[in-house]
Amino acid sequence: MVSHYLFLSIILFCLGILGVVSRRNVFIVFMSIELMLNAANLGFVSLSRLHVNMDGHVLALMVMAVAAAEAALALAVIILLHKHKGNLDTNIFSLLKG
Amino acid sequence: MITTYLFFGFALLAVLGALGLIIFKHPMNGAMSFVVTLISLAGLYALLSAKLIFAIQLIVYAGAIMSLILFIIMFLNIQEKDLPLDPNRWFYLAGGIVVVAPIAGLLIKISKSLPATEVTVFEDGFGGVKEVGQLLFTQWLLPFEIVSILLLVALVGAVVLAGKRGVN
């Protein structure tokens, strides 16, 4: 059943949201965002299977490319923050707070 | 029939991996359990007969992106004492569940109303490299070019950010 795949996608997306909300480690937050992107991909591909139409596959490819770009930039930012603060806590990174 | 069993196996592995990601304290353990999620998602794409996405999920996500993340985690040499204390993570987790559960219930109710199509694996003509490639280079040519420019910009940005000299 295609709807089972959509249930799994919803569950994974919610787990990603919970990871972003509840954790303070930068890496865990980052990987939770990746988890949400993957859940969206699963939704695209399963709806694409439902309609027997491959546009969803192309969209999943685009999402993967965006995720790769995001990973490169976010890891560079994490390295810089770790160099400046020596910590991985998201609460410490408050340089923009007035 | 076998596809149903495979689906439930992969789905269980994916959910367990995601739970491990948000529960394990050390990011290395979290990343390892996230790899399990990514690989079982690749299996689910294969069950949905998305062969190209299956291969790209394994190569790009479980291969390239996760090895980059693991490399950075090892590069920063995170000790047990460097980890942020999460004194009220269970509190935030419970609050998050309270907020997210109704939305998830609503979405599940919506997706139940979809037509009940049995998922069978197509032999060919759907989701292969040729079909998706034809679609990508005809109807989706402009988004493809925009994504390639995005990747170029991200590459330059990462080099500029991480390669900075003289920052203490």
PDB file of N, CA and C in Angstrom, chain B residues 113-160:
ATOM      1  N   SER B 113      -6.806   8.678   3.040  1.00  0.00           N
ATOM      2  CA  SER B 113      -7.872   8.876   2.069  1.00  0.00           C
ATOM      3  C   SER B 113      -7.398   8.684   0.635  1.00  0.00           C
ATOM      4  N   LEU B 114      -6.082   8.413   0.454  1.00  0.00           N
ATOM      5  CA  LEU B 114      -5.581   8.191  -0.901  1.00  0.00           C
ATOM      6  C   LEU B 114      -6.080   6.834  -1.412  1.00  0.00           C
ATOM      7  N   PRO B 115      -6.139   6.668  -2.718  1.00  0.00           N
ATOM      8  CA  PRO B 115      -6.555   5.364  -3.247  1.00  0.00           C
ATOM      9  C   PRO B 115      -5.571   4.277  -2.843  1.00  0.00           C
ATOM     10  N   ALA B 116      -6.096   3.110  -2.471  1.00  0.00           N
ATOM     11  CA  ALA B 116      -5.259   2.023  -1.964  1.00  0.00           C
ATOM     12  C   ALA B 116      -4.638   1.271  -3.126  1.00  0.00           C
ATOM     13  N   THR B 117      -3.476   1.725  -3.573  1.00  0.00           N
ATOM     14  CA  THR B 117      -2.784   1.056  -4.660  1.00  0.00           C
ATOM     15  C   THR B 117      -1.798   0.062  -4.077  1.00  0.00           C
ATOM     16  N   GLU B 118      -1.855  -1.162  -4.528  1.00  0.00           N
ATOM     17  CA  GLU B 118      -0.875  -2.155  -4.085  1.00  0.00           C
ATOM     18  C   GLU B 118       0.451  -1.867  -4.786  1.00  0.00           C
ATOM     19  N   VAL B 119       1.545  -1.843  -4.024  1.00  0.00           N
ATOM     20  CA  VAL B 119       2.839  -1.516  -4.618  1.00  0.00           C
ATOM     21  C   VAL B 119       3.447  -2.773  -5.209  1.00  0.00           C
ATOM     22  N   THR B 120       3.544  -2.788  -6.523  1.00  0.00           N
ATOM     23  CA  THR B 120       4.249  -3.880  -7.189  1.00  0.00           C
ATOM     24  C   THR B 120       5.478  -3.302  -7.861  1.00  0.00           C
ATOM     25  N   VAL B 121       6.505  -4.127  -7.958  1.00  0.00           N
ATOM     26  CA  VAL B 121       7.751  -3.641  -8.544  1.00  0.00           C
ATOM     27  C   VAL B 121       7.654  -3.739 -10.058  1.00  0.00           C
ATOM     28  N   PHE B 122       7.838  -2.594 -10.729  1.00  0.00           N
ATOM     29  CA  PHE B 122       7.852  -2.588 -12.192  1.00  0.00           C
ATOM     30  C   PHE B 122       9.171  -3.161 -12.682  1.00  0.00           C
ATOM     31  N   GLU B 123       9.091  -3.994 -13.716  1.00  0.00           N
ATOM     32  CA  GLU B 123      10.331  -4.575 -14.234  1.00  0.00           C
ATOM     33  C   GLU B 123      11.191  -3.495 -14.886  1.00  0.00           C
ATOM     34  N   ASP B 124      10.647  -2.825 -15.915  1.00  0.00           N
ATOM     35  CA  ASP B 124      11.393  -1.708 -16.505  1.00  0.00           C
ATOM     36  C   ASP B 124      10.397  -0.711 -17.076  1.00  0.00           C
ATOM     37  N   GLY B 125      10.920   0.405 -17.537  1.00  0.00           N
ATOM     38  CA  GLY B 125      10.062   1.444 -18.068  1.00  0.00           C
ATOM     39  C   GLY B 125       9.602   2.432 -17.027  1.00  0.00           C
ATOM     40  N   PHE B 126      10.056   2.254 -15.777  1.00  0.00           N
ATOM     41  CA  PHE B 126       9.677   3.221 -14.741  1.00  0.00           C
ATOM     42  C   PHE B 126      10.837   3.390 -13.767  1.00  0.00           C
ATOM     43  N   GLY B 127      11.288   4.618 -13.634  1.00  0.00           N
ATOM     44  CA  GLY B 127      12.256   4.916 -12.593  1.00  0.00           C
ATOM     45  C   GLY B 127      13.687   4.551 -12.897  1.00  0.00           C
ATOM     46  N   GLY B 128      13.950   4.041 -14.111  1.00  0.00           N
ATOM     47  CA  GLY B 128      15.330   3.736 -14.448  1.00  0.00           C
ATOM     48  C   GLY B 128      16.098   4.984 -14.842  1.00  0.00           C
ATOM     49  N   VAL B 129      17.386   4.786 -15.153  1.00  0.00           N
ATOM     50  CA  VAL B 129      18.220   5.940 -15.502  1.00  0.00           C
ATOM     51  C   VAL B 129      17.706   6.600 -16.775  1.00  0.00           C
ATOM     52  N   LYS B 130      17.298   5.770 -17.749  1.00  0.00           N
ATOM     53  CA  LYS B 130      16.919   6.316 -19.048  1.00  0.00           C
ATOM     54  C   LYS B 130      15.663   7.184 -18.930  1.00  0.00           C
ATOM     55  N   GLU B 131      14.649   6.648 -18.246  1.00  0.00           N
ATOM     56  CA  GLU B 131      13.374   7.372 -18.195  1.00  0.00           C
ATOM     57  C   GLU B 131      13.512   8.665 -17.403  1.00  0.00           C
ATOM     58  N   VAL B 132      14.136   8.555 -16.200  1.00  0.00           N
ATOM     59  CA  VAL B 132      14.274   9.758 -15.371  1.00  0.00           C
ATOM     60  C   VAL B 132      15.197  10.763 -16.043  1.00  0.00           C
ATOM     61  N   GLY B 133      16.241  10.247 -16.732  1.00  0.00           N
ATOM     62  CA  GLY B 133      17.149  11.148 -17.423  1.00  0.00           C
ATOM     63  C   GLY B 133      16.457  11.901 -18.546  1.00  0.00           C
ATOM     64  N   GLN B 134      15.603  11.197 -19.292  1.00  0.00           N
ATOM     65  CA  GLN B 134      14.868  11.887 -20.363  1.00  0.00           C
ATOM     66  C   GLN B 134      13.983  12.988 -19.793  1.00  0.00           C
ATOM     67  N   LEU B 135      13.311  12.667 -18.675  1.00  0.00           N
ATOM     68  CA  LEU B 135      12.461  13.683 -18.049  1.00  0.00           C
ATOM     69  C   LEU B 135      13.293  14.851 -17.540  1.00  0.00           C
ATOM     70  N   LEU B 136      14.451  14.520 -16.937  1.00  0.00           N
ATOM     71  CA  LEU B 136      15.293  15.551 -16.325  1.00  0.00           C
ATOM     72  C   LEU B 136      15.840  16.505 -17.371  1.00  0.00           C
ATOM     73  N   PHE B 137      16.207  15.968 -18.541  1.00  0.00           N
ATOM     74  CA  PHE B 137      16.853  16.836 -19.519  1.00  0.00           C
ATOM     75  C   PHE B 137      15.893  17.413 -20.537  1.00  0.00           C
ATOM     76  N   THR B 138      14.584  17.116 -20.406  1.00  0.00           N
ATOM     77  CA  THR B 138      13.642  17.804 -21.275  1.00  0.00           C
ATOM     78  C   THR B 138      12.777  18.772 -20.479  1.00  0.00           C
ATOM     79  N   GLN B 139      11.940  18.225 -19.570  1.00  0.00           N
ATOM     80  CA  GLN B 139      11.010  19.108 -18.864  1.00  0.00           C
ATOM     81  C   GLN B 139      11.655  19.856 -17.719  1.00  0.00           C
ATOM     82  N   TRP B 140      12.708  19.265 -17.113  1.00  0.00           N
ATOM     83  CA  TRP B 140      13.272  19.839 -15.895  1.00  0.00           C
ATOM     84  C   TRP B 140      14.656  20.419 -16.174  1.00  0.00           C
ATOM     85  N   LEU B 141      14.876  20.911 -17.387  1.00  0.00           N
ATOM     86  CA  LEU B 141      16.227  21.354 -17.732  1.00  0.00           C
ATOM     87  C   LEU B 141      16.615  22.595 -16.946  1.00  0.00           C
ATOM     88  N   LEU B 142      15.705  23.558 -16.825  1.00  0.00           N
ATOM     89  CA  LEU B 142      16.046  24.805 -16.121  1.00  0.00           C
ATOM     90  C   LEU B 142      16.316  24.570 -14.639  1.00  0.00           C
ATOM     91  N   PRO B 143      15.455  23.811 -13.923  1.00  0.00           N
ATOM     92  CA  PRO B 143      15.803  23.504 -12.526  1.00  0.00           C
ATOM     93  C   PRO B 143      17.132  22.773 -12.399  1.00  0.00           C
ATOM     94  N   PHE B 144      17.428  21.886 -13.349  1.00  0.00           N
ATOM     95  CA  PHE B 144      18.699  21.162 -13.305  1.00  0.00           C
ATOM     96  C   PHE B 144      19.874  22.128 -13.379  1.00  0.00           C
ATOM     97  N   GLU B 145      19.779  23.110 -14.294  1.00  0.00           N
ATOM     98  CA  GLU B 145      20.871  24.080 -14.425  1.00  0.00           C
ATOM     99  C   GLU B 145      20.983  24.930 -13.173  1.00  0.00           C
ATOM    100  N   ILE B 146      19.821  25.308 -12.606  1.00  0.00           N
ATOM    101  CA  ILE B 146      19.855  26.135 -11.390  1.00  0.00           C
ATOM    102  C   ILE B 146      20.510  25.367 -10.252  1.00  0.00           C
ATOM    103  N   VAL B 147      20.194  24.055 -10.144  1.00  0.00           N
ATOM    104  CA  VAL B 147      20.806  23.245  -9.089  1.00  0.00           C
ATOM    105  C   VAL B 147      22.310  23.136  -9.296  1.00  0.00           C
ATOM    106  N   SER B 148      22.732  23.051 -10.571  1.00  0.00           N
ATOM    107  CA  SER B 148      24.175  22.954 -10.791  1.00  0.00           C
ATOM    108  C   SER B 148      24.865  24.239 -10.383  1.00  0.00           C
ATOM    109  N   ILE B 149      24.210  25.395 -10.638  1.00  0.00           N
ATOM    110  CA  ILE B 149      24.798  26.666 -10.189  1.00  0.00           C
ATOM    111  C   ILE B 149      24.832  26.717  -8.663  1.00  0.00           C
ATOM    112  N   LEU B 150      23.764  26.208  -8.038  1.00  0.00           N
ATOM    113  CA  LEU B 150      23.723  26.170  -6.565  1.00  0.00           C
ATOM    114  C   LEU B 150      24.880  25.354  -6.012  1.00  0.00           C
ATOM    115  N   LEU B 151      25.157  24.204  -6.634  1.00  0.00           N
ATOM    116  CA  LEU B 151      26.262  23.363  -6.156  1.00  0.00           C
ATOM    117  C   LEU B 151      27.595  24.083  -6.315  1.00  0.00           C
ATOM    118  N   LEU B 152      27.751  24.803  -7.427  1.00  0.00           N
ATOM    119  CA  LEU B 152      28.998  25.553  -7.642  1.00  0.00           C
ATOM    120  C   LEU B 152      29.170  26.612  -6.558  1.00  0.00           C
ATOM    121  N   VAL B 153      28.069  27.356  -6.283  1.00  0.00           N
ATOM    122  CA  VAL B 153      28.140  28.410  -5.275  1.00  0.00           C
ATOM    123  C   VAL B 153      28.448  27.820  -3.902  1.00  0.00           C
ATOM    124  N   ALA B 154      27.827  26.667  -3.592  1.00  0.00           N
ATOM    125  CA  ALA B 154      28.078  26.036  -2.293  1.00  0.00           C
ATOM    126  C   ALA B 154      29.530  25.587  -2.188  1.00  0.00           C
ATOM    127  N   LEU B 155      30.081  25.084  -3.283  1.00  0.00           N
ATOM    128  CA  LEU B 155      31.488  24.659  -3.297  1.00  0.00           C
ATOM    129  C   LEU B 155      32.404  25.836  -2.984  1.00  0.00           C
ATOM    130  N   VAL B 156      32.174  26.958  -3.711  1.00  0.00           N
ATOM    131  CA  VAL B 156      33.011  28.142  -3.485  1.00  0.00           C
ATOM    132  C   VAL B 156      32.842  28.637  -2.056  1.00  0.00           C
ATOM    133  N   GLY B 157      31.584  28.654  -1.572  1.00  0.00           N
ATOM    134  CA  GLY B 157      31.330  29.129  -0.210  1.00  0.00           C
ATOM    135  C   GLY B 157      32.011  28.276   0.829  1.00  0.00           C
ATOM    136  N   ALA B 158      31.975  26.950   0.637  1.00  0.00           N
ATOM    137  CA  ALA B 158      32.609  26.066   1.618  1.00  0.00           C
ATOM    138  C   ALA B 158      34.111  26.282   1.641  1.00  0.00           C
ATOM    139  N   VAL B 159      34.709  26.460   0.462  1.00  0.00           N
ATOM    140  CA  VAL B 159      36.160  26.698   0.418  1.00  0.00           C
ATOM    141  C   VAL B 159      36.496  28.015   1.103  1.00  0.00           C
ATOM    142  N   VAL B 160      35.693  29.054   0.830  1.00  0.00           N
ATOM    143  CA  VAL B 160      35.967  30.370   1.431  1.00  0.00           C
ATOM    144  C   VAL B 160      35.795  30.309   2.940  1.00  0.00           C
TER     145      VAL B 160
END
